[in-house]
Every structure is written in C-alpha cells, then in structure tokens.
Short mmCIF file of C-alpha atoms and ligand atoms in Angstrom, two decimals:
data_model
loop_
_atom_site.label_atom_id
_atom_site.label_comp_id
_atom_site.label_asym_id
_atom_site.label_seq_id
_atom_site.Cartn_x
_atom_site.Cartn_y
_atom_site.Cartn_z
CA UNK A 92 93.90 150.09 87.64
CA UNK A 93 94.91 146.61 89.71
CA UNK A 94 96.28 147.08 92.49
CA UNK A 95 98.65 144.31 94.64
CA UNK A 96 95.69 143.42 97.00
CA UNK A 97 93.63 142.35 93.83
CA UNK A 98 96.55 139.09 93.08
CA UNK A 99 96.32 138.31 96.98
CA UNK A 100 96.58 134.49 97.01
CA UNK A 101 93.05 132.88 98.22
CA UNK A 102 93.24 130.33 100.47
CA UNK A 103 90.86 127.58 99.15
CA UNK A 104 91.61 124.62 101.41
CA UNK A 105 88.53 122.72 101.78
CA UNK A 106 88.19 123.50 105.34
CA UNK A 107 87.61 127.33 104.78
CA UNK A 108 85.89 126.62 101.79
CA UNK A 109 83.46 124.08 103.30
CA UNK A 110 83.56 125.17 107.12
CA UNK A 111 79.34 125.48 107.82
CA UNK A 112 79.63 121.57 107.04
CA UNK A 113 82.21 120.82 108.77
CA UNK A 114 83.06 119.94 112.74
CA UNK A 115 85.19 122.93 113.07
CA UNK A 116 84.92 126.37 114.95
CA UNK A 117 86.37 130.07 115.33
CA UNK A 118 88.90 127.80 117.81
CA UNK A 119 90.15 125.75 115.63
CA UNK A 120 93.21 125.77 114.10
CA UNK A 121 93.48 125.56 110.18
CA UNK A 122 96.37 123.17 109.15
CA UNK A 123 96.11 123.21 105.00
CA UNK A 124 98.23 122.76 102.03
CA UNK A 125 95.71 124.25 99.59
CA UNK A 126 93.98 121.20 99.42
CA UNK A 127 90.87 120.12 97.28
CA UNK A 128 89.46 122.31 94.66
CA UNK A 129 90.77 119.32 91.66
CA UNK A 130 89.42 119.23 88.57
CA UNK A 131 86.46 117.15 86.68
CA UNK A 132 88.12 116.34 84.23
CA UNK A 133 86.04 115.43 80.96
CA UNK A 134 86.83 112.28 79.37
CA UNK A 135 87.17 112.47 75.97
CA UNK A 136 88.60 109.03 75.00
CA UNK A 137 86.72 106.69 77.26
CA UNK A 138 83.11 106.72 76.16
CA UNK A 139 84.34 105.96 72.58
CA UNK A 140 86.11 102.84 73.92
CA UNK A 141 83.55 101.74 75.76
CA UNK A 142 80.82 102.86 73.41
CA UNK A 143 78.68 104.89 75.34
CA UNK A 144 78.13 107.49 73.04
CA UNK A 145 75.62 109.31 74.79
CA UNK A 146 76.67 109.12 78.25
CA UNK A 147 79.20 111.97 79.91
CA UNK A 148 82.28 110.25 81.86
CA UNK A 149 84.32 112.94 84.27
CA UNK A 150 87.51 112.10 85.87
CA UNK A 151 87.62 113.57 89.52
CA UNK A 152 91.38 113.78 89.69
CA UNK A 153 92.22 113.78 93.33
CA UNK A 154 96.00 113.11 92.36
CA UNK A 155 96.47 116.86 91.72
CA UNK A 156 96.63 117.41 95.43
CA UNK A 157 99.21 118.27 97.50
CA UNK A 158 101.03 115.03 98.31
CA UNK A 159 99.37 113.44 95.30
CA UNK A 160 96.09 111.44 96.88
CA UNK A 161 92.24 112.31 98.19
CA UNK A 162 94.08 111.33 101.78
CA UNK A 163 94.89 115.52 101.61
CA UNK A 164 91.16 116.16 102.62
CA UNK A 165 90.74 114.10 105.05
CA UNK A 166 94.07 114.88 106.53
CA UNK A 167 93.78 118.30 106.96
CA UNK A 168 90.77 118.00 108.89
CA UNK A 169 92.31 115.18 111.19
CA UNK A 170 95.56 117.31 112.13
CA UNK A 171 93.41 120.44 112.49
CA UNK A 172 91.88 118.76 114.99
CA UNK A 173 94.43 116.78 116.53
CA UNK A 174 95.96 119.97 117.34
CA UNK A 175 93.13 121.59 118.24
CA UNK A 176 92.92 118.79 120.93
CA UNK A 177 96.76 119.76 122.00
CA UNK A 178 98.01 116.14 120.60
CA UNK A 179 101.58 116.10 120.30
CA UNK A 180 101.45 113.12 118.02
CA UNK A 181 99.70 111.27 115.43
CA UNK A 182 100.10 107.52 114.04
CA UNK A 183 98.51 105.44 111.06
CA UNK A 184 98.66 102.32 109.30
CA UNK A 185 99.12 102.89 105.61
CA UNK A 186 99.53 101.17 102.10
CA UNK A 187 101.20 104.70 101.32
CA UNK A 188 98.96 107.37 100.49
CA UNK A 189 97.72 108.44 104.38
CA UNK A 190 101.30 108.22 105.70
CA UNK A 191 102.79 110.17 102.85
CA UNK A 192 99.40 113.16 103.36
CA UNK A 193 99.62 112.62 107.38
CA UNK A 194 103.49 113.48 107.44
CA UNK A 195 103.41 116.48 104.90
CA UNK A 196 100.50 118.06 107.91
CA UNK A 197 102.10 117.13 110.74
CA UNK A 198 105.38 118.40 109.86
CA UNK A 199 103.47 121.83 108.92
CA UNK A 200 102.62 122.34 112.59
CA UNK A 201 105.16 120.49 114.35
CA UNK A 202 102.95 117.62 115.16
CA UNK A 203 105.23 114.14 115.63
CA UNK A 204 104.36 111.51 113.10
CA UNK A 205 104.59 107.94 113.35
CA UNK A 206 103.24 105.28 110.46
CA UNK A 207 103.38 101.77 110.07
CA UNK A 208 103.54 100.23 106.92
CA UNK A 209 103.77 96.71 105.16
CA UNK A 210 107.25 95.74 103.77
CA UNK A 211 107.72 95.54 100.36
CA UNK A 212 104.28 96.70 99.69
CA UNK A 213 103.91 100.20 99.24
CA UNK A 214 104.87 102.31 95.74
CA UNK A 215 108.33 103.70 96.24
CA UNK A 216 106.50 107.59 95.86
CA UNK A 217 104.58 107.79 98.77
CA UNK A 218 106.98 105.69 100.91
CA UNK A 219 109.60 108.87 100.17
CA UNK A 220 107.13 110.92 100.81
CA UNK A 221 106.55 109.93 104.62
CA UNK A 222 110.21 109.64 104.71
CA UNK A 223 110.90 113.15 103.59
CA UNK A 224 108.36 115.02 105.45
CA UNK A 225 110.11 113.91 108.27
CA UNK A 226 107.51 110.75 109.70
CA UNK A 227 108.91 108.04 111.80
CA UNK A 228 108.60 105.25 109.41
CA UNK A 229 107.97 101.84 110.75
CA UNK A 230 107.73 98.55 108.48
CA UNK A 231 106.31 95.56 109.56
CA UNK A 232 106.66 92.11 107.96
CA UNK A 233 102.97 91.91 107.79
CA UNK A 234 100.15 93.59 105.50
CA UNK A 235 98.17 96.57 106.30
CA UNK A 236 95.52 94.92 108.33
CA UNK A 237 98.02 94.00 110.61
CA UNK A 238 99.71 97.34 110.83
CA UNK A 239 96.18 98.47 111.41
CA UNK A 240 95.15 96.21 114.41
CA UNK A 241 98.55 97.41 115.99
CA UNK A 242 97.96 101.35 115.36
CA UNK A 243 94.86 101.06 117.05
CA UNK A 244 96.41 99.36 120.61
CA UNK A 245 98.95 102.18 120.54
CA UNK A 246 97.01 104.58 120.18
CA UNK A 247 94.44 103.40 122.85
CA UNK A 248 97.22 102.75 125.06
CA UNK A 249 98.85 106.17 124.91
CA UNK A 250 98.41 109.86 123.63
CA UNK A 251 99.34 109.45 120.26
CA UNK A 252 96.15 110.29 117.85
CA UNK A 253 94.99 107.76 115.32
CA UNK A 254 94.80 109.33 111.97
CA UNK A 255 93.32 106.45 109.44
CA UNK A 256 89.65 106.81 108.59
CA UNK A 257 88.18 104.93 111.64
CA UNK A 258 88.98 109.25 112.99
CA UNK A 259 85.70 110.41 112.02
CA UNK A 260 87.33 113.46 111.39
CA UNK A 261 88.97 111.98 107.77
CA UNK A 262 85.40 111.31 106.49
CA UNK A 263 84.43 114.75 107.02
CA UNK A 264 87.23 115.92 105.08
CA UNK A 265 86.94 113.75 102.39
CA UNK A 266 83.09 113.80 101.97
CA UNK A 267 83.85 117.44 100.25
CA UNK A 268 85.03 115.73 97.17
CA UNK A 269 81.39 114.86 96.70
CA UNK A 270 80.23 118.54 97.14
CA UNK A 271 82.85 119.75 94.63
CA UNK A 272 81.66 117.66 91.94
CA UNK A 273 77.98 118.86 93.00
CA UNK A 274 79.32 122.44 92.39
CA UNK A 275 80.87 121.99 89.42
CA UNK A 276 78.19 119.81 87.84
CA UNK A 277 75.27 122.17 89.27
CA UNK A 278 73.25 118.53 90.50
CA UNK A 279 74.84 114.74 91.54
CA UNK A 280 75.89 112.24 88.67
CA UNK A 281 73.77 109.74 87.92
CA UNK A 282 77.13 107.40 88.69
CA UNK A 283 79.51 107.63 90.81
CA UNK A 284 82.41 105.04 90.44
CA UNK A 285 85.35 104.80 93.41
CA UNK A 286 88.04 102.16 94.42
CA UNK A 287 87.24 100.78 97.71
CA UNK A 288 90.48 99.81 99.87
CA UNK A 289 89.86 100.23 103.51
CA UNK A 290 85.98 101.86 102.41
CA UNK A 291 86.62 105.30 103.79
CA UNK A 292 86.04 106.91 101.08
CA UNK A 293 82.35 105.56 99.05
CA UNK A 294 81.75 105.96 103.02
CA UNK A 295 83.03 110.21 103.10
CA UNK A 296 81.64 110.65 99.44
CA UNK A 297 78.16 109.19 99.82
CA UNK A 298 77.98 111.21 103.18
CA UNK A 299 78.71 114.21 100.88
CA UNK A 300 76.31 113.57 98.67
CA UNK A 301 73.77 113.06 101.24
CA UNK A 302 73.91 116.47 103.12
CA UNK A 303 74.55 118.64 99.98
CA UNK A 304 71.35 117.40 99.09
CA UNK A 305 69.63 117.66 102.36
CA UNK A 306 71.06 121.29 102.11
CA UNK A 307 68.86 121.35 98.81
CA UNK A 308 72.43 121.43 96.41
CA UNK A 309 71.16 118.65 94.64
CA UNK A 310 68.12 117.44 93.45
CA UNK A 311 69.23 113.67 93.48
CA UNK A 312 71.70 111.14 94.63
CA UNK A 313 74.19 108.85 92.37
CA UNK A 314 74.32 105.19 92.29
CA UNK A 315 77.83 104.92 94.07
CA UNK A 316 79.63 102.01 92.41
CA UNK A 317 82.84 100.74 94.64
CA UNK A 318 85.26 98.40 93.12
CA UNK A 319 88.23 96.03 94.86
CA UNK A 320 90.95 94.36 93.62
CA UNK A 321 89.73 90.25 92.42
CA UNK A 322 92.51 89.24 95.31
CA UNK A 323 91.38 91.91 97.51
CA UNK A 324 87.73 91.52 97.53
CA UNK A 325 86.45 91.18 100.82
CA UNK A 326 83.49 92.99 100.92
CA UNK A 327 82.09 91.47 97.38
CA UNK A 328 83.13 87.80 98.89
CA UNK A 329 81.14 88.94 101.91
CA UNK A 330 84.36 87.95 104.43
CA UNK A 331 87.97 88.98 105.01
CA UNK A 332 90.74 87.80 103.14
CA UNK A 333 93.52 86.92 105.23
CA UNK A 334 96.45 87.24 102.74
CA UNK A 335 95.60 89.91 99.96
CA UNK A 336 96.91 90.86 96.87
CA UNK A 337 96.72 93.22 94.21
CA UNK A 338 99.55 95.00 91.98
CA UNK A 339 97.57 97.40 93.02
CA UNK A 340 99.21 97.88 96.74
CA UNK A 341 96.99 101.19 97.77
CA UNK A 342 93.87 98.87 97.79
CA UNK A 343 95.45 95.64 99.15
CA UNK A 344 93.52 95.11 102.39
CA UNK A 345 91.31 91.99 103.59
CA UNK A 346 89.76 93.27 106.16
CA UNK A 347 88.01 97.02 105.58
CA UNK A 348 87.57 99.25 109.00
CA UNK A 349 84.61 101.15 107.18
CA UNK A 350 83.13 97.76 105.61
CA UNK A 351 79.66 98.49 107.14
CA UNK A 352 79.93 102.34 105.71
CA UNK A 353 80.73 100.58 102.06
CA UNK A 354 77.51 98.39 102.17
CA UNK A 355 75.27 101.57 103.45
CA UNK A 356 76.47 103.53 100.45
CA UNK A 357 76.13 100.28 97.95
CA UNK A 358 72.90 99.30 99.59
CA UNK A 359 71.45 103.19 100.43
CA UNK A 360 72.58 104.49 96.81
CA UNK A 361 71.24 100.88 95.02
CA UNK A 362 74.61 100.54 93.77
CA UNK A 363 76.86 98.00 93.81
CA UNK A 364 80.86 96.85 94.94
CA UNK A 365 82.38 94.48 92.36
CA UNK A 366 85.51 92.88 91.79
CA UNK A 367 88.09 93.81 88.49
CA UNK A 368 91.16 91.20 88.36
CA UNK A 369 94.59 92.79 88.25
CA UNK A 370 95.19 92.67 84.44
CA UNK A 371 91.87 95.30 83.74
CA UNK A 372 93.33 97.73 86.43
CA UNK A 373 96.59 97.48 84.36
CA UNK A 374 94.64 97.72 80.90
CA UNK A 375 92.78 100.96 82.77
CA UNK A 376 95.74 102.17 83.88
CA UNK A 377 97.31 102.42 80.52
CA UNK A 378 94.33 103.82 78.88
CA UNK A 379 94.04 106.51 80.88
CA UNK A 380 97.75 107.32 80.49
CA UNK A 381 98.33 106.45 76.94
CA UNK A 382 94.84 107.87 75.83
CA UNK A 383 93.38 110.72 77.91
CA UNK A 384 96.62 111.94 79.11
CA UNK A 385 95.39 111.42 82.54
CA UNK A 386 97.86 109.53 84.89
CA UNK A 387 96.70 107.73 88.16
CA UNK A 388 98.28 105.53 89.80
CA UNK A 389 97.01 101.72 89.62
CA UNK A 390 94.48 101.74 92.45
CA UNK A 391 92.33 104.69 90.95
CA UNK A 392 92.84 102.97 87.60
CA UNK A 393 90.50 100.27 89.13
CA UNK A 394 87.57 102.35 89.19
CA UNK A 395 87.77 102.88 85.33
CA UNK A 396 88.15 99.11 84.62
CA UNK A 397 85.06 98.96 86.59
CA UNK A 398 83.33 101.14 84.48
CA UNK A 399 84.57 99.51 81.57
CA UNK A 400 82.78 96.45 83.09
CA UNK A 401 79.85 97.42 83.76
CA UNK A 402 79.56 99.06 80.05
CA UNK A 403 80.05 95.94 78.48
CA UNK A 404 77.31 94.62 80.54
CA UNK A 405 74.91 97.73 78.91
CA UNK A 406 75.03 98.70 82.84
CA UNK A 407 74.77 102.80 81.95
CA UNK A 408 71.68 104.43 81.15
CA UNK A 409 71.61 106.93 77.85
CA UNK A 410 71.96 110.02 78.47
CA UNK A 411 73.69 110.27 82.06
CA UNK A 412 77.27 111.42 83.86
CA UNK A 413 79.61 108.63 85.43
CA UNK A 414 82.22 110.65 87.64
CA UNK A 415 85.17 108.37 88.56
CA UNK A 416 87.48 109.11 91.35
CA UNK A 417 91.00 108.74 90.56
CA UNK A 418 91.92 108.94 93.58
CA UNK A 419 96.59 109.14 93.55
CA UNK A 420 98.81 110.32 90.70
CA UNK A 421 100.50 108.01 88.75
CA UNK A 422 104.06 109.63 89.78
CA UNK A 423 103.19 107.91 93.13
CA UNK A 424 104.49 104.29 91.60
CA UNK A 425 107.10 104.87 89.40
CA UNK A 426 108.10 100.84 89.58
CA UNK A 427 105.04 99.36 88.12
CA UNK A 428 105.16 102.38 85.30
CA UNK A 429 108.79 101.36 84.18
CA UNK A 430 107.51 97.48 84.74
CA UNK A 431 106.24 97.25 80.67
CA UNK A 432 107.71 95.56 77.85
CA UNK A 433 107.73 98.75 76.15
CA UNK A 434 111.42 99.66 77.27
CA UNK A 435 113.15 103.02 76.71
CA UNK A 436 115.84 102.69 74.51
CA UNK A 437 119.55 104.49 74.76
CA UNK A 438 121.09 105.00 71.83
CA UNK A 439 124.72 106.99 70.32
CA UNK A 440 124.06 110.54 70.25
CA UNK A 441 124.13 110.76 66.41
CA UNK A 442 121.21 111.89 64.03
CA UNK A 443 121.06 108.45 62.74
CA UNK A 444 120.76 106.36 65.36
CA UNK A 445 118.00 108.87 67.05
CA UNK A 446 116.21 108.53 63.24
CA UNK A 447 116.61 105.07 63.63
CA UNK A 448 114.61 104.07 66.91
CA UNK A 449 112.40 106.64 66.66
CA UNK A 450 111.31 105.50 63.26
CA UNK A 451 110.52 101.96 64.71
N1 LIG B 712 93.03 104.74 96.05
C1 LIG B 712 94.19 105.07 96.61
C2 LIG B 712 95.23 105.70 95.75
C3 LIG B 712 94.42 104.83 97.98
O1 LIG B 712 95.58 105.18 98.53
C4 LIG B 712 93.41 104.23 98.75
C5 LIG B 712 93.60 103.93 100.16
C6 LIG B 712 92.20 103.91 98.11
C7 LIG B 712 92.05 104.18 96.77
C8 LIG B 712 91.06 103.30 98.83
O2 LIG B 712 90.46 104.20 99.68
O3 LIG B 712 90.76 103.00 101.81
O4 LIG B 712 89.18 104.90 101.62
O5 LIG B 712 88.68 102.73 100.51
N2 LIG B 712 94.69 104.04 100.76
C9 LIG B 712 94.88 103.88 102.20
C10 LIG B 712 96.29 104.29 102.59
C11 LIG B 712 94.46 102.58 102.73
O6 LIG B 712 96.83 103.79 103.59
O7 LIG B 712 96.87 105.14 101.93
P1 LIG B 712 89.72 103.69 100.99
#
C-alpha cells in the first residue's frame, strides 16, 4: 500500500543536494527554485554529421532550469547568501540570463533587485523575465562591460550586493553542473566543450571537476574546450575588444571578469579557447533544433559549432565522450528564431489551401 508521504515532493536544488561542497551551513538560508538536476542528453544526430562514429556526444541542457539558463545555480547560492548576510539588495550587469535568474530569487525572498543591461542587446525572453519578476531594470547605451564597471562602483559604494560571477559565491553554484555530469556518467568526459562569455563558467565547471575528483568521484579530468564569438574573442586574441559583437548577445563581452580563471582551466585541463564566427553558431543552432530536437538559444549553440570544428580538424580521440553545455533555452530569443527565410505561412481556412502549402 502507498501512502501520501511516499509522493512527498523532494527538494533537489543543488544546494541541498550538494551542501558538504558547498560554503553553506545549518544557518543558512536555502533560497531555490528546484534548480539543477538537467539532463545529459545523448546526441543522436551529431556524431553522424560530424562523423565521429565512435565517439559519445551528451548535451548538458542547462536551459531546462528554472528561468531557462545555468545562471539558476549560481544564483541560488548568491541570494542564499546575500540573505544570509541580511542584504536588502542585490545588483548585476547582464546580457540577460543573470538578471532574468537574479530577479526570479530575489523576488522569492523579498530581496530588492536592480540590473543593468545594454540597450538593444539582450533577447527579448530574458529581458521579460527581469521585468516580470519584479527587478528594477536599468538600460544603458553602452555594452555589458560597461554596465559591469558601473555595477561594481555601486556596489562598493553602498550596501547593495553584487551578484555577477566576480561573487565567488556564483562559481560555487555553478561548479555542480560538473559533478552532475560526473554522477550521471559514473567518471569525467574525456571533453568538455562550453561557451565562454564573461568565463565564469569553464572557471565553476573545471573547479567542479577538480574537487569531485580530489573527493575520489572521478578517476580523471576532461580537456575543457571554451569557445567565443569571432567578434567577441578576447581571450583567444589575448586582449579586450572594445566594441563586441556577436548575434549571439549572451556572449557579447570584450573584456571577461574571470579571464585569468578561463586560461587556468584551458591551460590546467590542456585544452583550448577558440573562436567560431557568427554564421557556425547559427548553422549549430539550427542543427540542434531542426535535428536533435534540442533547442538552445544561440550562445550555447556556439559550443556545438566548436565541436563541429574541432571534428573536422580529426581533434577527438576514438572512443571517448564530448559533453557540451548548452547553457539557455532557445525560447529565451524568440527574435533571432523568427529571423529565417523559412517564413510561416497564413493561409484561408479551407482543406485546399492547407493541402496546398503543406504539400510545398
Ligand atoms: N551562455 C549563455 C546563455 C549565457 O547567458 C552566458 C553568460 C554564457 C553562455 C557565458 O557564460 O559568462 O560564465 O562565460 N551570460 C551572462 C549574463 C554574461 O549576463 O547573463 P560566462
């Protein structure tokens, strides 16, 4: 016989799931939406494209979160904390994705919420998102780097907490993502292939990695493999790029605040940080949509043109596992998905002319 107390929802945010690794105590508050626990996700179309018949490729899809992006672990570690440290308010810089995750957790324990984002910039999604969850939203006729520099003189010169991953507190959120894929796939991939924007997270995963296997988790470590945008490619340059640009906005920043945690993981792991230009993100983006039934949103897509790279290069060893990070759903920028030649037609509600376009 069941009884109600066997369907008792589990909590399994990644705070209670992962708390002996993380900075938290019996005092401290748990502010969670359920976050974490997303799937690895098999690919089934990919290797065939890319002919790697004998290599497995997983899709860590961190846009099945609760406001869509990875930002969720990282957040609810941050705002734990923040209140924990009896902050009233909290304040970021964002190309979308950490203002939309910030507001949702401040709003769930009555924290204030302030972000500052670039005008024009950021996918309509996430900019509803802040919007709705009740943030003060700020735009500034600048680009996130700006918006950045300015977060961090308010926030030194008042109360207000920063919340963008120069909070150590972020990276210990988000370096669970690397322990989940650890847990599912019972050791480390051989690969592990991320977007790099601002470089928090290669930083939070290959931290991850490190101490699960320092724990003795894993037996090895993955080559972490970080890719920008071509007109966002600071760190492969080797300097910042004043005026950046990418279609894909999430990862359209010239000036990285973890840039030194990005070459430790590159350089540590004996990976690498490369550039893909704008039309393979797009071509990424589409496959993943239009072929594995997987949608991400452009920035994660840049990861899988990466790996589509480095394949053609013969980068990927037989008989390994690539884990990409997708790292925001595709719902997130519904602009750039509707921005295709392949229009959606309206027809007359009449047999034939249904018949008719669908047969074309
Ligand atoms: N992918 C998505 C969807 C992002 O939103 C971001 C960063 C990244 C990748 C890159 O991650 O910065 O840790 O290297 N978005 C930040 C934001 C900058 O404001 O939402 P990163």
């Amino acid at each position: 016989m069941t009884t109600a107390r066997k369907f008792a929802v589990k909590k399994i945010g990644i705070i209670e799931r992962y708390q002996e690794y993380l900075p938290v105590t019996e005092q401290t508050p748990i502010i969670s939406l359920n976050e974490g626990n997303t799937p690895l996700i098999l690919a089934e179309g990919l290797p065939r494209e890319i002919g790697l018949k004998n290599v497995r490729i997983y899709y860590k899809f961190e846009g099945l979160n609760p406001t869509g992006s990875f930002k969720d672990r990282g957040m609810t570690m941050a705002i734990s904390k923040a209140l924990e440290e009896k902050s009233k308010a909290v304040m970021c810089a964002s190309t979308g994705n950490t203002s939309a995750s910030a507001a949702a957790y401040a709003s769930r324990c009555g924290l204030k919420c302030f972000v500052l984002i670039p005008e024009g910039k950021i996918a309509k999604g996430k900019l509803i998102q802040a919007y709705r969850y009740g943030a003060k939203v700020v735009m500034i006729k600048g680009n996130f780097d700006q918006a950045l520099e300015l977060v961090k003189e308010i926030t030194k010169k008042t109360k207000i907490t920063l919340v963008n991953s120069i909070n150590p507190y972020r990276i210990e959120g988000q370096k669970t993502a690397a322990f989940e894929i650890v847990d599912d796939l019972g050791d480390a991939p051989e690969y592990h292939a991320i977007p790099v924007g601002n470089a928090g997270n290669i930083t939070a995963y290959w931290k991850g990695y490190q101490e699960y296997k320092k724990a003795g988790k894993s037996e090895t470590l993955p080559q972490m493999l970080g890719f920008q945008a071509e007109g966002s490619a600071p760190i492969v340059n080797g300097k910042p790029v004043a005026k950046p640009e990418t279609i894909a906005t999430a990862i359209r920043i010239g000036n990285p605040a973890s840039w030194k945690g990005a070459l430790a993981a590159r350089d540590e792991s004996g990976g690498l940080i490369d550039a893909v230009s704008d039309k393979e993100i797009t071509q990424a983006y589409r496959f993943i949509a239009e072929q594995e039934g997987v949608f991400a949103e452009p920035a994660s897509a840049a990861a899988v043109a990466g790996v589509m790279k480095l394949a053609k290069k013969k980068y990927f060893k037989e008989g390994t596992r690539i884990v990409i990070t997708l790292t925001g759903s595709g719902l997130k920028d519904p602009d750039f998905a509707l921005s295709f030649d392949d229009k959606i037609e309206t027809v007359e509600p009449t047999f034939d002319a249904v018949s008719e376009s669908i047969m074309k």
